[in-house]
mmCIF file of C-alpha atoms in Angstrom:
data_model
loop_
_atom_site.group_PDB
_atom_site.id
_atom_site.type_symbol
_atom_site.label_atom_id
_atom_site.label_comp_id
_atom_site.label_asym_id
_atom_site.label_seq_id
_atom_site.Cartn_x
_atom_site.Cartn_y
_atom_site.Cartn_z
ATOM 1 C CA GLN L 161 0.025 0.168 -0.059
ATOM 2 C CA LYS L 162 1.363 3.461 -1.050
ATOM 3 C CA GLU L 163 1.953 5.676 2.048
ATOM 4 C CA VAL L 164 0.374 8.705 0.365
ATOM 5 C CA GLU L 165 -2.357 8.655 -2.360
ATOM 6 C CA GLN L 166 -3.736 11.424 -4.438
ATOM 7 C CA ASP L 167 -6.033 11.522 -7.305
ATOM 8 C CA PRO L 168 -4.048 12.839 -10.200
ATOM 9 C CA GLY L 169 -6.925 14.592 -11.839
ATOM 10 C CA PRO L 170 -6.964 16.616 -13.938
ATOM 11 C CA LEU L 171 -9.786 18.768 -12.159
ATOM 12 C CA SER L 172 -11.140 21.486 -14.390
ATOM 13 C CA VAL L 173 -13.430 24.262 -12.576
ATOM 14 C CA PRO L 174 -14.892 27.761 -13.392
ATOM 15 C CA GLU L 175 -13.518 30.783 -11.684
ATOM 16 C CA GLY L 176 -15.221 31.256 -8.371
ATOM 17 C CA ALA L 177 -15.746 27.640 -7.746
ATOM 18 C CA ILE L 178 -14.932 25.893 -4.331
ATOM 19 C CA VAL L 179 -12.210 23.284 -5.114
ATOM 20 C CA SER L 180 -11.837 20.310 -2.918
ATOM 21 C CA LEU L 181 -8.379 18.444 -3.331
ATOM 22 C CA ASN L 182 -7.990 15.120 -1.227
ATOM 23 C CA CYS L 183 -5.315 12.816 -0.108
ATOM 24 C CA THR L 184 -5.241 9.432 1.866
ATOM 25 C CA TYR L 185 -2.308 8.225 3.783
ATOM 26 C CA SER L 186 -1.568 4.837 5.240
ATOM 27 C CA ASN L 187 0.417 5.192 8.709
ATOM 28 C CA SER L 188 -1.727 6.493 11.485
ATOM 29 C CA ALA L 189 1.591 7.573 13.264
ATOM 30 C CA PHE L 190 1.811 10.577 10.817
ATOM 31 C CA GLN L 191 1.339 13.786 12.392
ATOM 32 C CA TYR L 192 2.437 16.699 10.005
ATOM 33 C CA PHE L 193 0.626 17.162 6.588
ATOM 34 C CA MET L 194 1.758 19.676 4.111
ATOM 35 C CA TRP L 195 0.190 21.040 1.011
ATOM 36 C CA TYR L 196 2.395 22.282 -1.795
ATOM 37 C CA ARG L 197 1.752 24.174 -5.080
ATOM 38 C CA GLN L 198 3.684 23.371 -8.102
ATOM 39 C CA TYR L 199 3.484 25.421 -11.213
ATOM 40 C CA SER L 200 4.639 23.704 -14.588
ATOM 41 C CA ARG L 201 8.456 22.954 -14.373
ATOM 42 C CA LYS L 202 9.003 24.889 -11.197
ATOM 43 C CA GLY L 203 9.881 23.799 -7.609
ATOM 44 C CA PRO L 204 7.044 23.067 -5.133
ATOM 45 C CA GLU L 205 5.974 25.986 -3.055
ATOM 46 C CA LEU L 206 4.753 25.419 0.523
ATOM 47 C CA LEU L 207 1.190 26.567 0.940
ATOM 48 C CA MET L 208 0.348 25.418 4.371
ATOM 49 C CA TYR L 209 0.540 22.508 6.931
ATOM 50 C CA THR L 210 -1.427 21.088 9.794
ATOM 51 C CA TYR L 211 -0.682 19.145 12.818
ATOM 52 C CA SER L 212 -2.570 16.122 13.814
ATOM 53 C CA SER L 213 -6.398 16.582 13.201
ATOM 54 C CA GLY L 214 -8.495 19.750 12.627
ATOM 55 C CA ASN L 215 -8.545 22.729 10.261
ATOM 56 C CA LYS L 216 -6.227 25.593 9.530
ATOM 57 C CA GLU L 217 -7.188 28.284 7.473
ATOM 58 C CA ASP L 218 -5.041 30.939 5.581
ATOM 59 C CA GLY L 219 -6.876 33.305 3.208
ATOM 60 C CA ARG L 220 -8.819 31.304 0.665
ATOM 61 C CA PHE L 221 -7.123 28.068 1.634
ATOM 62 C CA THR L 222 -8.250 25.836 4.233
ATOM 63 C CA ALA L 223 -6.463 22.566 5.087
ATOM 64 C CA GLN L 224 -8.403 19.725 6.888
ATOM 65 C CA VAL L 225 -6.990 16.572 8.487
ATOM 66 C CA ASP L 226 -9.220 13.585 9.574
ATOM 67 C CA LYS L 227 -7.076 11.073 11.461
ATOM 68 C CA SER L 228 -9.873 8.515 12.005
ATOM 69 C CA SER L 229 -10.191 8.069 8.238
ATOM 70 C CA LYS L 230 -6.640 9.085 7.291
ATOM 71 C CA TYR L 231 -7.857 11.622 4.928
ATOM 72 C CA ILE L 232 -6.445 15.008 4.245
ATOM 73 C CA SER L 233 -8.070 17.818 2.371
ATOM 74 C CA LEU L 234 -7.264 21.379 0.874
ATOM 75 C CA PHE L 235 -10.273 23.504 0.120
ATOM 76 C CA ILE L 236 -9.819 26.498 -2.154
ATOM 77 C CA ARG L 237 -12.616 29.211 -1.885
ATOM 78 C CA ASP L 238 -13.261 31.588 -4.911
ATOM 79 C CA SER L 239 -10.875 29.803 -7.092
ATOM 80 C CA GLN L 240 -8.725 31.993 -9.526
ATOM 81 C CA PRO L 241 -7.111 31.134 -12.974
ATOM 82 C CA SER L 242 -3.839 31.883 -11.029
ATOM 83 C CA ASP L 243 -4.551 28.909 -8.872
ATOM 84 C CA SER L 244 -4.166 26.596 -11.823
ATOM 85 C CA ALA L 245 -1.385 24.535 -10.880
ATOM 86 C CA THR L 246 -0.677 20.971 -9.474
ATOM 87 C CA TYR L 247 -1.263 20.631 -5.744
ATOM 88 C CA LEU L 248 0.946 18.222 -3.798
ATOM 89 C CA CYS L 249 -0.044 16.900 -0.506
ATOM 90 C CA ALA L 250 2.962 15.438 1.588
ATOM 91 C CA ILE L 251 3.441 13.727 4.798
ATOM 92 C CA ALA L 252 6.250 15.251 6.893
ATOM 93 C CA THR L 253 8.396 13.112 8.951
ATOM 94 C CA ASP L 254 12.145 13.241 8.677
ATOM 95 C CA LYS L 255 11.625 13.837 5.110
ATOM 96 C CA LEU L 256 8.531 14.614 2.985
ATOM 97 C CA ILE L 257 6.681 11.682 1.334
ATOM 98 C CA PHE L 258 4.611 13.210 -1.486
ATOM 99 C CA GLY L 259 1.441 12.175 -3.197
ATOM 100 C CA THR L 260 1.339 12.162 -7.172
ATOM 101 C CA GLY L 261 -0.198 15.732 -7.116
ATOM 102 C CA THR L 262 -3.547 16.773 -8.540
ATOM 103 C CA ARG L 263 -3.537 19.110 -11.601
ATOM 104 C CA LEU L 264 -6.003 21.944 -11.110
ATOM 105 C CA GLN L 265 -7.308 23.991 -13.823
ATOM 106 C CA VAL L 266 -9.473 27.153 -13.067
ATOM 107 C CA PHE L 267 -10.959 28.565 -16.351
ATOM 108 C CA PRO L 268 -12.388 32.127 -16.635
ATOM 109 C CA GLU V 196 12.287 36.689 1.384
ATOM 110 C CA PRO V 197 14.961 34.062 1.709
ATOM 111 C CA GLU V 198 15.041 31.567 -1.035
ATOM 112 C CA VAL V 199 16.754 28.246 -2.136
ATOM 113 C CA THR V 200 18.788 28.968 -5.378
ATOM 114 C CA GLN V 201 19.742 26.134 -7.783
ATOM 115 C CA THR V 202 22.212 26.240 -10.690
ATOM 116 C CA PRO V 203 22.181 25.591 -13.581
ATOM 117 C CA SER V 204 18.349 25.740 -14.348
ATOM 118 C CA HIS V 205 18.994 23.279 -17.272
ATOM 119 C CA GLN V 206 21.822 20.897 -17.865
ATOM 120 C CA VAL V 207 22.235 18.724 -21.012
ATOM 121 C CA THR V 208 24.960 15.924 -20.693
ATOM 122 C CA GLN V 209 26.019 12.848 -22.427
ATOM 123 C CA MET V 210 25.300 9.309 -20.961
ATOM 124 C CA GLY V 211 28.245 8.407 -18.787
ATOM 125 C CA GLN V 212 29.398 11.975 -18.022
ATOM 126 C CA GLU V 213 29.634 13.403 -14.620
ATOM 127 C CA VAL V 214 27.342 16.098 -13.481
ATOM 128 C CA ILE V 215 27.246 18.346 -10.504
ATOM 129 C CA LEU V 216 24.104 19.994 -9.322
ATOM 130 C CA ARG V 217 24.559 22.996 -7.129
ATOM 131 C CA CYS V 218 22.215 24.520 -4.526
ATOM 132 C CA VAL V 219 22.471 27.401 -2.009
ATOM 133 C CA PRO V 220 20.062 26.762 0.806
ATOM 134 C CA ILE V 221 18.499 29.321 2.989
ATOM 135 C CA SER V 222 21.249 30.501 5.320
ATOM 136 C CA ASN V 223 19.895 29.520 8.732
ATOM 137 C CA HIS V 224 18.664 26.346 7.785
ATOM 138 C CA LEU V 225 20.309 23.142 9.118
ATOM 139 C CA TYR V 226 18.711 20.316 7.089
ATOM 140 C CA PHE V 227 19.139 19.951 3.288
ATOM 141 C CA TYR V 228 17.573 17.676 0.789
ATOM 142 C CA TRP V 229 17.628 16.528 -2.716
ATOM 143 C CA TYR V 230 14.420 15.360 -4.450
ATOM 144 C CA ARG V 231 13.886 14.377 -8.181
ATOM 145 C CA GLN V 232 10.790 14.495 -10.243
ATOM 146 C CA ILE V 233 10.608 12.555 -13.514
ATOM 147 C CA LEU V 234 8.400 13.966 -16.110
ATOM 148 C CA GLY V 235 4.883 13.331 -15.154
ATOM 149 C CA GLN V 236 5.814 11.383 -11.936
ATOM 150 C CA LYS V 237 5.757 12.307 -8.340
ATOM 151 C CA VAL V 238 8.528 14.077 -6.413
ATOM 152 C CA GLU V 239 10.752 11.590 -4.902
ATOM 153 C CA PHE V 240 13.131 11.709 -1.976
ATOM 154 C CA LEU V 241 16.860 11.127 -2.807
ATOM 155 C CA VAL V 242 18.799 12.208 0.378
ATOM 156 C CA SER V 243 18.932 14.232 3.489
ATOM 157 C CA PHE V 244 21.852 15.871 4.842
ATOM 158 C CA TYR V 245 22.527 17.083 8.407
ATOM 159 C CA ASN V 246 25.709 18.321 10.163
ATOM 160 C CA ASN V 247 27.815 17.401 7.209
ATOM 161 C CA GLU V 248 26.760 13.897 6.699
ATOM 162 C CA ILE V 249 23.950 11.969 5.093
ATOM 163 C CA SER V 250 21.292 11.411 7.554
ATOM 164 C CA GLU V 251 19.115 9.185 5.142
ATOM 165 C CA LYS V 252 19.029 8.111 1.656
ATOM 166 C CA SER V 253 16.529 6.447 -0.525
ATOM 167 C CA GLU V 254 17.115 3.135 -2.634
ATOM 168 C CA ILE V 255 17.429 5.601 -5.750
ATOM 169 C CA PHE V 256 20.463 7.134 -4.270
ATOM 170 C CA ASP V 257 22.977 4.529 -5.250
ATOM 171 C CA ASP V 258 26.771 4.485 -5.463
ATOM 172 C CA GLN V 259 26.470 6.883 -8.549
ATOM 173 C CA PHE V 260 25.133 9.666 -6.305
ATOM 174 C CA SER V 261 26.926 11.516 -3.820
ATOM 175 C CA VAL V 262 26.356 14.888 -1.937
ATOM 176 C CA GLU V 263 28.796 17.540 -0.433
ATOM 177 C CA ARG V 264 28.611 20.741 1.468
ATOM 178 C CA PRO V 265 32.095 22.032 0.387
ATOM 179 C CA ASP V 266 31.573 25.462 1.982
ATOM 180 C CA GLY V 267 29.352 27.053 4.448
ATOM 181 C CA SER V 268 26.796 27.962 1.709
ATOM 182 C CA ASN V 269 26.762 25.491 -1.348
ATOM 183 C CA PHE V 270 25.201 22.033 -1.175
ATOM 184 C CA THR V 271 26.024 19.678 -4.279
ATOM 185 C CA LEU V 272 24.523 16.634 -5.870
ATOM 186 C CA LYS V 273 27.015 14.742 -7.891
ATOM 187 C CA ILE V 274 25.953 11.921 -10.324
ATOM 188 C CA ARG V 275 29.109 10.160 -11.442
ATOM 189 C CA SER V 276 28.256 8.386 -14.539
ATOM 190 C CA THR V 277 24.725 9.545 -15.858
ATOM 191 C CA LYS V 278 22.235 7.304 -17.450
ATOM 192 C CA LEU V 279 19.401 7.984 -19.727
ATOM 193 C CA GLU V 280 16.976 7.260 -16.757
ATOM 194 C CA ASP V 281 18.605 10.082 -14.505
ATOM 195 C CA SER V 282 16.755 12.579 -16.883
ATOM 196 C CA ALA V 283 14.495 14.255 -14.332
ATOM 197 C CA MET V 284 14.092 17.708 -12.564
ATOM 198 C CA TYR V 285 16.320 17.825 -9.474
ATOM 199 C CA PHE V 286 15.205 19.912 -6.509
ATOM 200 C CA CYS V 287 17.008 21.005 -3.487
ATOM 201 C CA ALA V 288 15.345 21.939 -0.403
ATOM 202 C CA SER V 289 16.221 23.157 3.112
ATOM 203 C CA SER V 290 14.315 23.010 6.318
ATOM 204 C CA PRO V 291 15.099 24.569 9.642
ATOM 205 C CA ARG V 292 13.390 21.447 11.273
ATOM 206 C CA ASP V 293 12.997 23.535 14.497
ATOM 207 C CA GLY V 294 9.380 22.206 14.740
ATOM 208 C CA GLY V 295 10.658 18.641 14.718
ATOM 209 C CA PHE V 296 9.267 17.932 11.300
ATOM 210 C CA THR V 297 10.378 18.797 7.772
ATOM 211 C CA GLU V 298 8.836 22.125 6.705
ATOM 212 C CA ALA V 299 10.839 22.069 3.591
ATOM 213 C CA PHE V 300 11.602 25.163 0.985
ATOM 214 C CA PHE V 301 12.527 24.191 -2.388
ATOM 215 C CA GLY V 302 14.378 25.697 -5.027
ATOM 216 C CA GLN V 303 13.310 25.982 -8.745
ATOM 217 C CA GLY V 304 15.113 22.964 -9.813
ATOM 218 C CA THR V 305 17.422 21.982 -12.441
ATOM 219 C CA ARG V 306 16.277 20.237 -15.325
ATOM 220 C CA LEU V 307 18.700 17.305 -16.332
ATOM 221 C CA THR V 308 18.556 15.884 -19.752
ATOM 222 C CA VAL V 309 20.966 12.911 -20.494
ATOM 223 C CA VAL V 310 21.273 11.968 -23.993
#
């Protein structure tokens, strides 16, 4: 079983939509959950992280962890064309373990 | 804002040649990493480096790979004899790890093309 699984998409939404991006993970001992954004042929950019369960909000972005179901989510409100990118979830331990990334396209 | 810088941005090399990829991590960070991303695939961990030695390496990081921090600022990845399958984006990252976990900041990457 893979440590982190993520639907690769692509996900295509109209501007202004609420976007939900999701990952599942296998090891219940994981505590830190990261979200990165990656534009084409660029390095991953840290968006936000959460510790253990619960929500964390930063502007239009909300990260959510449900440890009981080993499910992590990133919600983007009022999505913009500039949000078009690949979104990577990652588990943070002594290193980062990435999911495959979900490609998001927001069209005007 | 401090950032991780990588050079070159693109490197083309012939199979069997040695390449050195260079990185300048964020200055007060203590942990350094190399990751790679083959086109269309996920970002994969190669190696972590702390206190002038390798702290962990993946199965990808075989004897053809080595890392070095030759001075107080640079962090390099050397591939001794490149293969076609080494073609990928290579990302350097650094982390303060002061929260006890890897909050890593990435460079823009070096695209390595082996021909």
